[in-house]
Short mmCIF file of C-alpha atoms in Angstrom, two decimals:
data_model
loop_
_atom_site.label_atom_id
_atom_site.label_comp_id
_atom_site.label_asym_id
_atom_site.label_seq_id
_atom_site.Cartn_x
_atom_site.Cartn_y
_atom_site.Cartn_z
CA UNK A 1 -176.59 -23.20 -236.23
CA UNK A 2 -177.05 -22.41 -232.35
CA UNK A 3 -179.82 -20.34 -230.70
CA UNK A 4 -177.78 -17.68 -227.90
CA UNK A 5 -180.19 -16.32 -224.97
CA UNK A 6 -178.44 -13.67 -223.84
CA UNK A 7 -179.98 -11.95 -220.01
CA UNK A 8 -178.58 -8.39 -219.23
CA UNK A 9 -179.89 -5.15 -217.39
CA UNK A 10 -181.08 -3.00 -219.56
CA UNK A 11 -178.70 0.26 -220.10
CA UNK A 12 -180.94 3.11 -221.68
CA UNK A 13 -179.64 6.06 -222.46
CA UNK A 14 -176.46 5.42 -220.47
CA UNK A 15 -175.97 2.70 -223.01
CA UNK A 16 -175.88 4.68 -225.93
CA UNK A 17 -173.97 6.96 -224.53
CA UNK A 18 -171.28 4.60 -223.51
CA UNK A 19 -171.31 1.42 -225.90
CA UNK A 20 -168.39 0.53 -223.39
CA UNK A 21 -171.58 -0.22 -221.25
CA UNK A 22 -170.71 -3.99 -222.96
CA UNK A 23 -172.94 -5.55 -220.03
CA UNK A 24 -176.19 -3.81 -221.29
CA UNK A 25 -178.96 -5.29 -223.50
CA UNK A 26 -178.50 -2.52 -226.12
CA UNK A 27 -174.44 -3.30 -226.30
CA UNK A 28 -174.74 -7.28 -226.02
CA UNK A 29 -171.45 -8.01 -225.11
CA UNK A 30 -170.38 -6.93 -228.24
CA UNK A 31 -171.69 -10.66 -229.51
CA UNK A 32 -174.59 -9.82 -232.10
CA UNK A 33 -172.60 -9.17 -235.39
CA UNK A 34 -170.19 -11.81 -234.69
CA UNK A 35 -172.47 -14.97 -234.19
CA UNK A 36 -175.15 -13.65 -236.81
CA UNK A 37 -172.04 -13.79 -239.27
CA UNK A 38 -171.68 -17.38 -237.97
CA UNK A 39 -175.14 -17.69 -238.85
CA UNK A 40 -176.26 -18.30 -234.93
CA UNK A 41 -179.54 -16.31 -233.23
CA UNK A 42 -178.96 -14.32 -230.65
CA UNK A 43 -182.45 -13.74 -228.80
CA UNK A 44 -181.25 -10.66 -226.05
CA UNK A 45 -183.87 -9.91 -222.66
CA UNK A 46 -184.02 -8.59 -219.71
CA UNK A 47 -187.07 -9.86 -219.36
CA UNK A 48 -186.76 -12.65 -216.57
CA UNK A 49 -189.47 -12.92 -213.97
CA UNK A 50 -192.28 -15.07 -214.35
CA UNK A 51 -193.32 -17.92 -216.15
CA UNK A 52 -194.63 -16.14 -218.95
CA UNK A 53 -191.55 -13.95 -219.03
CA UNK A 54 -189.16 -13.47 -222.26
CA UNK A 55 -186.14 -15.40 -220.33
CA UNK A 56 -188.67 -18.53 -220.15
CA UNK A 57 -190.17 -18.16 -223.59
CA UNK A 58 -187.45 -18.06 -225.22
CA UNK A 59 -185.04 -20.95 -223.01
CA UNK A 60 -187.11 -23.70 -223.81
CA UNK A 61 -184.86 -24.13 -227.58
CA UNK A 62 -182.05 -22.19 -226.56
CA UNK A 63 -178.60 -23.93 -226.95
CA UNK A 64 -176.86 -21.72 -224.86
CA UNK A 65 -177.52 -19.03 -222.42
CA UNK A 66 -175.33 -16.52 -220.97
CA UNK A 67 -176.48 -14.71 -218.14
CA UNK A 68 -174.75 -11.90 -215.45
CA UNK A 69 -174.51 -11.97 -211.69
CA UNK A 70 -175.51 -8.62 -211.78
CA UNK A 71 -178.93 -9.31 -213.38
CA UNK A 72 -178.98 -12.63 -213.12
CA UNK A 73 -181.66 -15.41 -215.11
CA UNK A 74 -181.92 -18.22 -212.56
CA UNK A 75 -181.80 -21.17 -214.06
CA UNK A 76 -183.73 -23.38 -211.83
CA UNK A 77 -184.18 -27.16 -211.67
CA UNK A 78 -187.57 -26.08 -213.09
CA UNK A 79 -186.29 -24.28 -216.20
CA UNK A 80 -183.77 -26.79 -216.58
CA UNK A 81 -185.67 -29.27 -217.10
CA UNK A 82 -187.79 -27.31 -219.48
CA UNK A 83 -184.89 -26.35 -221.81
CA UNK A 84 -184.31 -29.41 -223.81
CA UNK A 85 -182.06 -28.01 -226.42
CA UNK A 86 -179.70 -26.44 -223.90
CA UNK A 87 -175.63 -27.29 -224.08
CA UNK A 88 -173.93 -24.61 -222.30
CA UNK A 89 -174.72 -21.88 -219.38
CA UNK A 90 -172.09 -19.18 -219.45
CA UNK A 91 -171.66 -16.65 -216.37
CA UNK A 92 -170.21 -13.24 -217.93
CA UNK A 93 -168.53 -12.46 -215.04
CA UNK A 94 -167.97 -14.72 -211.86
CA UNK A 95 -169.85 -16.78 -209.73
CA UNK A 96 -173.05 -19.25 -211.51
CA UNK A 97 -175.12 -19.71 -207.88
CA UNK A 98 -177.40 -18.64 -209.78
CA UNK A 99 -177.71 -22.17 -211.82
CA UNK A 100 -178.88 -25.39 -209.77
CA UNK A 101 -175.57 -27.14 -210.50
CA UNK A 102 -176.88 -30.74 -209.45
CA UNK A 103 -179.64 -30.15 -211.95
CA UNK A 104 -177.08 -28.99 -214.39
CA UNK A 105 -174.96 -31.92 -214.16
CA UNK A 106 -178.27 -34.53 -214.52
CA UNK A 107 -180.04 -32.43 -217.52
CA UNK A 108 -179.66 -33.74 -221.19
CA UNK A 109 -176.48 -35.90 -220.45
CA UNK A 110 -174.71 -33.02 -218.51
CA UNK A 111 -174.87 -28.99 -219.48
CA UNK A 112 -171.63 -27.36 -219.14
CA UNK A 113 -171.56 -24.50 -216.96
CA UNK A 114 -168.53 -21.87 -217.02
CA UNK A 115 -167.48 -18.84 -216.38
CA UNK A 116 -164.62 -15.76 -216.69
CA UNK A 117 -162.61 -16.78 -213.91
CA UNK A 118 -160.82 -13.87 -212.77
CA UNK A 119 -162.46 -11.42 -214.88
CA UNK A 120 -163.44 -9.21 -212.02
CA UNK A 121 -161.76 -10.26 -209.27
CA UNK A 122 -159.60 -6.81 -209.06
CA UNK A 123 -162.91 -4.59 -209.61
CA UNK A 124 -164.34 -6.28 -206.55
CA UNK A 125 -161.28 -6.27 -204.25
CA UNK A 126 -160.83 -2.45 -205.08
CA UNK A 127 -164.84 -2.22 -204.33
CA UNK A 128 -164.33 -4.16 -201.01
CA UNK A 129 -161.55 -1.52 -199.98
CA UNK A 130 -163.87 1.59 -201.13
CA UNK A 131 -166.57 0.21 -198.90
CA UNK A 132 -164.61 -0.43 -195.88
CA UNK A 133 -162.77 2.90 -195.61
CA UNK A 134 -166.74 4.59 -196.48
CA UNK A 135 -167.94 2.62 -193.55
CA UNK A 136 -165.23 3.18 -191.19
CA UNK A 137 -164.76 7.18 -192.43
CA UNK A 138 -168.70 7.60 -191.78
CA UNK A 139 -168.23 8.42 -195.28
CA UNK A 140 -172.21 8.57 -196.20
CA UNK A 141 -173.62 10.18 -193.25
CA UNK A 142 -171.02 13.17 -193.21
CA UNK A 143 -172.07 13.45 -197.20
CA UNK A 144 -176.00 13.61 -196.79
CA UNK A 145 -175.01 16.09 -193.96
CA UNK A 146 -173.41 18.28 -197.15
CA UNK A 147 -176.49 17.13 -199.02
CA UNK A 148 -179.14 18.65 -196.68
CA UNK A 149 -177.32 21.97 -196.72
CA UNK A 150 -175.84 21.60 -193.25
CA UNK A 151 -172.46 21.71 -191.37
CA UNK A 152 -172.40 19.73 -188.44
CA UNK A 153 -168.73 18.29 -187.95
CA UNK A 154 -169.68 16.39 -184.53
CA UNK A 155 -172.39 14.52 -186.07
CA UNK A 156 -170.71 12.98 -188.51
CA UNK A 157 -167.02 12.59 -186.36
CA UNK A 158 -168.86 10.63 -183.60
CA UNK A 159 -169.09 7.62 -186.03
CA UNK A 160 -165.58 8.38 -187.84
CA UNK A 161 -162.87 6.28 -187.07
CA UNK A 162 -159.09 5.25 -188.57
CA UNK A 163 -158.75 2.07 -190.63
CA UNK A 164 -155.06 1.63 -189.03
CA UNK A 165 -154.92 -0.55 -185.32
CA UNK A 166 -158.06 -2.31 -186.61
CA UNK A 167 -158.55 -5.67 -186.46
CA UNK A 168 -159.96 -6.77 -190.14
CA UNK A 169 -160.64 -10.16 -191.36
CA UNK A 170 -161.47 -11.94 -194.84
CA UNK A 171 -164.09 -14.85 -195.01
CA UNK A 172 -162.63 -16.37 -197.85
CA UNK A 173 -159.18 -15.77 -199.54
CA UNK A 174 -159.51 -17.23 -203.01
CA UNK A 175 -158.79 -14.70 -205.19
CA UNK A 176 -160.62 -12.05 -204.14
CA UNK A 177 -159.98 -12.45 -200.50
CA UNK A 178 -156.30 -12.40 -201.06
CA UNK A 179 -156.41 -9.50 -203.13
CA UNK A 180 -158.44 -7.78 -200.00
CA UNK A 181 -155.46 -8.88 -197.79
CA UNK A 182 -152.79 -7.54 -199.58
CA UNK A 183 -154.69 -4.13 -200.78
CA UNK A 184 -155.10 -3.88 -196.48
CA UNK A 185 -151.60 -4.33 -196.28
CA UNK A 186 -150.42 -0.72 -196.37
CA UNK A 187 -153.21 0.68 -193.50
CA UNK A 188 -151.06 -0.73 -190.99
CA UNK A 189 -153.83 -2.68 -189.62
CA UNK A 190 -153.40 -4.09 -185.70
CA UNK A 191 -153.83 -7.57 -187.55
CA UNK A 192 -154.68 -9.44 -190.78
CA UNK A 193 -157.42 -12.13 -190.48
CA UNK A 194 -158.85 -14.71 -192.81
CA UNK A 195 -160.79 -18.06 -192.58
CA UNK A 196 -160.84 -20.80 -195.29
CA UNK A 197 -161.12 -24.26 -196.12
CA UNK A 198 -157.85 -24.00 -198.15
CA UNK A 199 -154.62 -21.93 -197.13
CA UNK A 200 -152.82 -19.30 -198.31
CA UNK A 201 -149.17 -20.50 -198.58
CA UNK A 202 -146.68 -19.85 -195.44
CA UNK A 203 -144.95 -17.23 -198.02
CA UNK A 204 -147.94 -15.80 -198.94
CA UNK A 205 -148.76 -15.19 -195.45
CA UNK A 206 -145.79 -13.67 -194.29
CA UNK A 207 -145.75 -11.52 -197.30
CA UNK A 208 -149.10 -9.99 -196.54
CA UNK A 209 -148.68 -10.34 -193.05
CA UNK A 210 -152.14 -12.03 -192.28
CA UNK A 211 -152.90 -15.04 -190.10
CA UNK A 212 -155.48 -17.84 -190.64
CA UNK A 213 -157.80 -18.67 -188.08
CA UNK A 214 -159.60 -22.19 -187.40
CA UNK A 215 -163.82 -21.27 -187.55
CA UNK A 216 -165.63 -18.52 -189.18
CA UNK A 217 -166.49 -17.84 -184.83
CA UNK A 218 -163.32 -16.96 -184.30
CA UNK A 219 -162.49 -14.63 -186.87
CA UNK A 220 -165.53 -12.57 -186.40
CA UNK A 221 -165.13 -12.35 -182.83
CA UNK A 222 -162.06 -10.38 -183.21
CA UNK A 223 -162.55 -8.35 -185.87
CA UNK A 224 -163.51 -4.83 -186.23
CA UNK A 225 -164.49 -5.01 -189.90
CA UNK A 226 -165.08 -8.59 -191.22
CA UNK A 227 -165.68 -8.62 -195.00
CA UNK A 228 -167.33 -11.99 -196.83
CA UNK A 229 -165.35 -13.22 -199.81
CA UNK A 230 -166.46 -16.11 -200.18
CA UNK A 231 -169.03 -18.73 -202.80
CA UNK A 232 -172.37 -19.12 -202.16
CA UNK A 233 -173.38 -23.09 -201.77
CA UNK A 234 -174.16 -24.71 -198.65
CA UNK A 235 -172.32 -24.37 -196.58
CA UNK A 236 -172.51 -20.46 -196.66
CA UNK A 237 -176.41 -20.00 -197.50
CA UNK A 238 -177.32 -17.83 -194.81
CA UNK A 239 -174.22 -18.23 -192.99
CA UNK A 240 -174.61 -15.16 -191.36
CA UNK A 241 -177.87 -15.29 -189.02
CA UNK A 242 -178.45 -13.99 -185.98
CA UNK A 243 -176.55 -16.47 -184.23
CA UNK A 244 -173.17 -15.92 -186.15
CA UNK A 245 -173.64 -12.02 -185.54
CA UNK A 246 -174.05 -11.67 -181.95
CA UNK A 247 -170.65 -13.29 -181.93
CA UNK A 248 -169.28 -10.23 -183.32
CA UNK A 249 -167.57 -7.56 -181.67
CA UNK A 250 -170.59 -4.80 -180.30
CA UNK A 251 -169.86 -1.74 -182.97
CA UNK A 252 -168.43 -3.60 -185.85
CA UNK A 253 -168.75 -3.36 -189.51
CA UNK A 254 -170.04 -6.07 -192.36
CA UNK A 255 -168.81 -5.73 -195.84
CA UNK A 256 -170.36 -8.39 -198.67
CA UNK A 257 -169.51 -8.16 -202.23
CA UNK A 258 -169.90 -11.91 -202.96
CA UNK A 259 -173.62 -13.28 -202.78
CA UNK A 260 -176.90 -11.42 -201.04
CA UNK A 261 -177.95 -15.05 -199.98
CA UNK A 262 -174.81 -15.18 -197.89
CA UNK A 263 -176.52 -13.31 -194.78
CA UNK A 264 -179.94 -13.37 -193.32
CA UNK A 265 -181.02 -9.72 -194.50
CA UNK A 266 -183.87 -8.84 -191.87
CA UNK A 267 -180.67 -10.56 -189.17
CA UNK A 268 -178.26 -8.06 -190.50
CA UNK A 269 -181.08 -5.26 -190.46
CA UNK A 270 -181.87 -6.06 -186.77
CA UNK A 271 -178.40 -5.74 -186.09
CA UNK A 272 -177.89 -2.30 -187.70
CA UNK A 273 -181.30 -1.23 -185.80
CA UNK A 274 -180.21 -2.27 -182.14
CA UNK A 275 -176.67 -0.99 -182.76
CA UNK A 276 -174.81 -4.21 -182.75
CA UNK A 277 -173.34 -3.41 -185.92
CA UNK A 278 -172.18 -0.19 -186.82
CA UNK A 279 -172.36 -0.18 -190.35
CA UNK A 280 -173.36 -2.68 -193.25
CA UNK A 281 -171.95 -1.98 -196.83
CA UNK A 282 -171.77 -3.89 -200.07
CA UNK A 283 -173.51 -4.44 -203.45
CA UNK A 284 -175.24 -7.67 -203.94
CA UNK A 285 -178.64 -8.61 -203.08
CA UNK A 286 -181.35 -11.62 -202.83
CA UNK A 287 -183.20 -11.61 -205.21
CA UNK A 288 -181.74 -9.48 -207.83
CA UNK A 289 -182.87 -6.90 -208.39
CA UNK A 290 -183.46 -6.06 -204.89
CA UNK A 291 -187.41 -4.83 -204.48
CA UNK A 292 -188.09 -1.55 -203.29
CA UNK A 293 -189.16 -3.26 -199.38
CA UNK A 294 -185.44 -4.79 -198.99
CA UNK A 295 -184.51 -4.24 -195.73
CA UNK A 296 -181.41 -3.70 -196.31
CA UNK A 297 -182.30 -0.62 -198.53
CA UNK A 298 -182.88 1.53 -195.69
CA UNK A 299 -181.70 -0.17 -192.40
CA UNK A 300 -179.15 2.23 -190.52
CA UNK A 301 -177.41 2.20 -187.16
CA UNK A 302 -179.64 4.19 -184.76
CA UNK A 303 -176.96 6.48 -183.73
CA UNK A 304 -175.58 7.70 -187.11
CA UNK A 305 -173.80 4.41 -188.41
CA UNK A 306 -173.62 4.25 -192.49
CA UNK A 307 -175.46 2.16 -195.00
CA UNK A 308 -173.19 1.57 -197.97
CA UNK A 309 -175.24 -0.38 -200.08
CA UNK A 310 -175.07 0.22 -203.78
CA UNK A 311 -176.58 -1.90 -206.79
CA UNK A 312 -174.39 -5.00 -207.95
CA UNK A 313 -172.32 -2.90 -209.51
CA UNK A 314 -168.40 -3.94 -208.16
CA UNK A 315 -167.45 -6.16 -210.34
CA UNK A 316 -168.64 -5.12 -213.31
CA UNK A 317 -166.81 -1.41 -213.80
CA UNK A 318 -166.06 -0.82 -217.29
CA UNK A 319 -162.95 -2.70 -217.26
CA UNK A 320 -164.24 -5.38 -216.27
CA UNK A 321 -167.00 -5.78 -218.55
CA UNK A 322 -164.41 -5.47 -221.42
CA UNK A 323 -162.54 -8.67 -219.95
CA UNK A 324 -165.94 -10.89 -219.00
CA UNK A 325 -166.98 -9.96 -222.66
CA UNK A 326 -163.97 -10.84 -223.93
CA UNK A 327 -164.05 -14.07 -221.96
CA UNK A 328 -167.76 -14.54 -223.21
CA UNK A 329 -166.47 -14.72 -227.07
CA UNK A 330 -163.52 -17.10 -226.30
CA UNK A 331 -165.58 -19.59 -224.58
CA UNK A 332 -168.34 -19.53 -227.20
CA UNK A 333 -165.74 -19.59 -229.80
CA UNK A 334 -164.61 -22.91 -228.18
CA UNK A 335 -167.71 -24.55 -228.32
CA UNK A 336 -169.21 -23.32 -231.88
CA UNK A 337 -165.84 -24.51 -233.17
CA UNK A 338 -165.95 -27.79 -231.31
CA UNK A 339 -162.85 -27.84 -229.84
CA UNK A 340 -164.23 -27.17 -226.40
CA UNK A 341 -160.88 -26.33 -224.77
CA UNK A 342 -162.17 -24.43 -221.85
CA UNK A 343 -159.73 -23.27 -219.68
CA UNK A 344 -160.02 -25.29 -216.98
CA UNK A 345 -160.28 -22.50 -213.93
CA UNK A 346 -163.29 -21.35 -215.96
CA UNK A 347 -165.43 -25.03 -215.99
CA UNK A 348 -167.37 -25.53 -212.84
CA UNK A 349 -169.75 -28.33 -214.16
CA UNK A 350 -168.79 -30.39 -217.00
CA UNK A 351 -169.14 -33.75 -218.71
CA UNK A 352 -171.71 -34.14 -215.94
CA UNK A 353 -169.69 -33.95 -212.38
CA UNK A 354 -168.28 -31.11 -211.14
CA UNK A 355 -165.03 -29.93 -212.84
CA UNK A 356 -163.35 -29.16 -209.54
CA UNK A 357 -163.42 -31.48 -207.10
CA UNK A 358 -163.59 -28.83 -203.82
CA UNK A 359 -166.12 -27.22 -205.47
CA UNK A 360 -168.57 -30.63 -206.22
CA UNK A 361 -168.01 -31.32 -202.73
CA UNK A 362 -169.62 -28.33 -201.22
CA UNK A 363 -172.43 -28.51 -203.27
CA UNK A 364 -172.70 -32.00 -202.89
CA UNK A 365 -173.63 -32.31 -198.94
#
């Protein structure tokens, strides 16, 4: 039977008072009762910092470990290499940056890594659309005006603008990115933007009424909200430095819900400082959690502009958690049973290569 190293946040008294709170190390996933019936160990931490931490401890005979972008165990070529017994890293949720694939794919004969493809991707398109119209609306100032105990309807309108004539554009339009797109649809933007390796479909496009454009340059130099939607890997580590956001438009806004690692934090924090960008909002972070001196905790425009930054909490909403768990137990049900019928959108490294080929490329340069 299998040892299970499972690496949540830890959910306190909000996860006993909602055992929907499935993403939690009191709630599990829902997994403990079901592989300890199997006769598996399930070993549960969110203890994962440091070498002498619980997470290392405990991967060095683990034959699978499941782990959360929202809290997540980095599984470095380092603690790779350590964990000898190790078959399988599963992402509950979306997105396994957080694993050194090449590593992955050289470590005893290949581990398969995988994840719930599509398990969130509505939670973070709807979180994408929140943050824009917050940013845009001057949502957070206006509220911490309420907050104080004031009433001061010019300081919070100066920074308040309409979503509608706005230019807004999607780095990346996989599925999250398209879902963006089409949830933007009905704000009767001036225009529709996205860059990506890949195209949407001439169908699609006209049906969204959005418009590709040829370099990550071009689409943030028109655009008066870019949001990134996009993998890390890299080609995207740090993609947005100072360089790439000085060719934005003077008084635009920068959403990220996909990876922290995607900008240069103290780049975007200058930005918000000198006024170059009006607002910065999203929920993910590098490292995870952030520390209490990320600059991007506290960096504002200087004349009033919003910080929307929560924790990395969009795409794990309570429905969602319900389908990555869900997704969790199917894909350990396919290995413990030996079948291993994955679904294939779900593999990313398998068999030791890459299970899609676009993705093995990126990671590969």
């Amino acid at each position: 039977m299998g040892k299970v190293l499972l690496v949540l946040y830890d959910g306190g008294q909000h996860a006993e008072d909602v055992p929907e709170l499935l993403g939690t190390t009191e709630n599990e996933l829902g997994l403990r009762k079901w592989l300890e019936d199997q006769g598996h160990t399930l070993v549960t931490t969110s203890d994962k910092e440091g070498e002498d931490s619980t997470f290392d401890r405990e991967l060095v005979d683990a034959e699978v470990i499941i782990t959360t972008p929202f809290h997540p165990g980095y599984l470095t070529a380092e603690r790779l290499a350590k964990a000898k017994n190790l078959k399988i890293a599963i992402t509950a949720g979306v997105g396994s940056d957080h694993v050194d694939l090449n590593f992955a794919n050289k470590t005893n004969g290949g581990i398969t890594v995988v994840e719930v493809t599509g398990s969130n991707v509505v939670s973070v398109a709807e979180h994408v659309i929140m943050t824009i119209l917050v940013l845009v609306r001057n949502f957070v100032p206006a509220h911490e005006i309420i907050e104080r105990g004031d009433w001061n309807v010019a300081e919070a309108a100066k920074n308040e603008f309409d979503l509608e004539g706005k230019v807004v554009g999607t780095v990346g339009a996989g599925r999250i990115g398209e879902r963006v797109l089409r949830r933007l649809k009905p704000f009767d933007c001036k225009e529709l933007l996205y860059y990506d390796y890949q195209g949407l479909s001439a169908e699609t496009e006209k049906e969204i009424g959005c418009r590709r454009v040829a370099s990550v340059e071009e689409l943030v130099s028109q655009c008066d909200v870019v949001t990134i939607n996009c993998p890390l890997h890299e080609s995207t580590l740090g993609l947005f430095n100072k360089d790439l956001i000085a060719k934005m438009k003077p008084g635009s806004w920068l959403v990220n819900t996909a990876r922290g690692a995607i900008v240069v934090k103290e780049d975007v924090a200058a930005a918000l400082k000198s006024g170059h960008l009006r607002g910065y909002g999203g929920d993910v972070w590098f490292p995870q959690p952030a520390p209490k001196d990320h600059p991007l905790r506290y960096a504002k425009n200087p004349f009033g502009g919003g910080n929307a930054m929560v924790p990395h909490v969009s795409g794990t909403s309570i429905d969602a958690q319900q389908r990555y768990a869900a997704g969790v137990k199917s894909i350990l049900d396919s290995y413990f049973s030996g079948r291993h019928d994955y679904r294939p959108q779900d593999l990313i490294v398998h068999q030791g290569d890459y299970a899609t080929r676009a993705y093995g490329e990126r990671n590969k340069k």
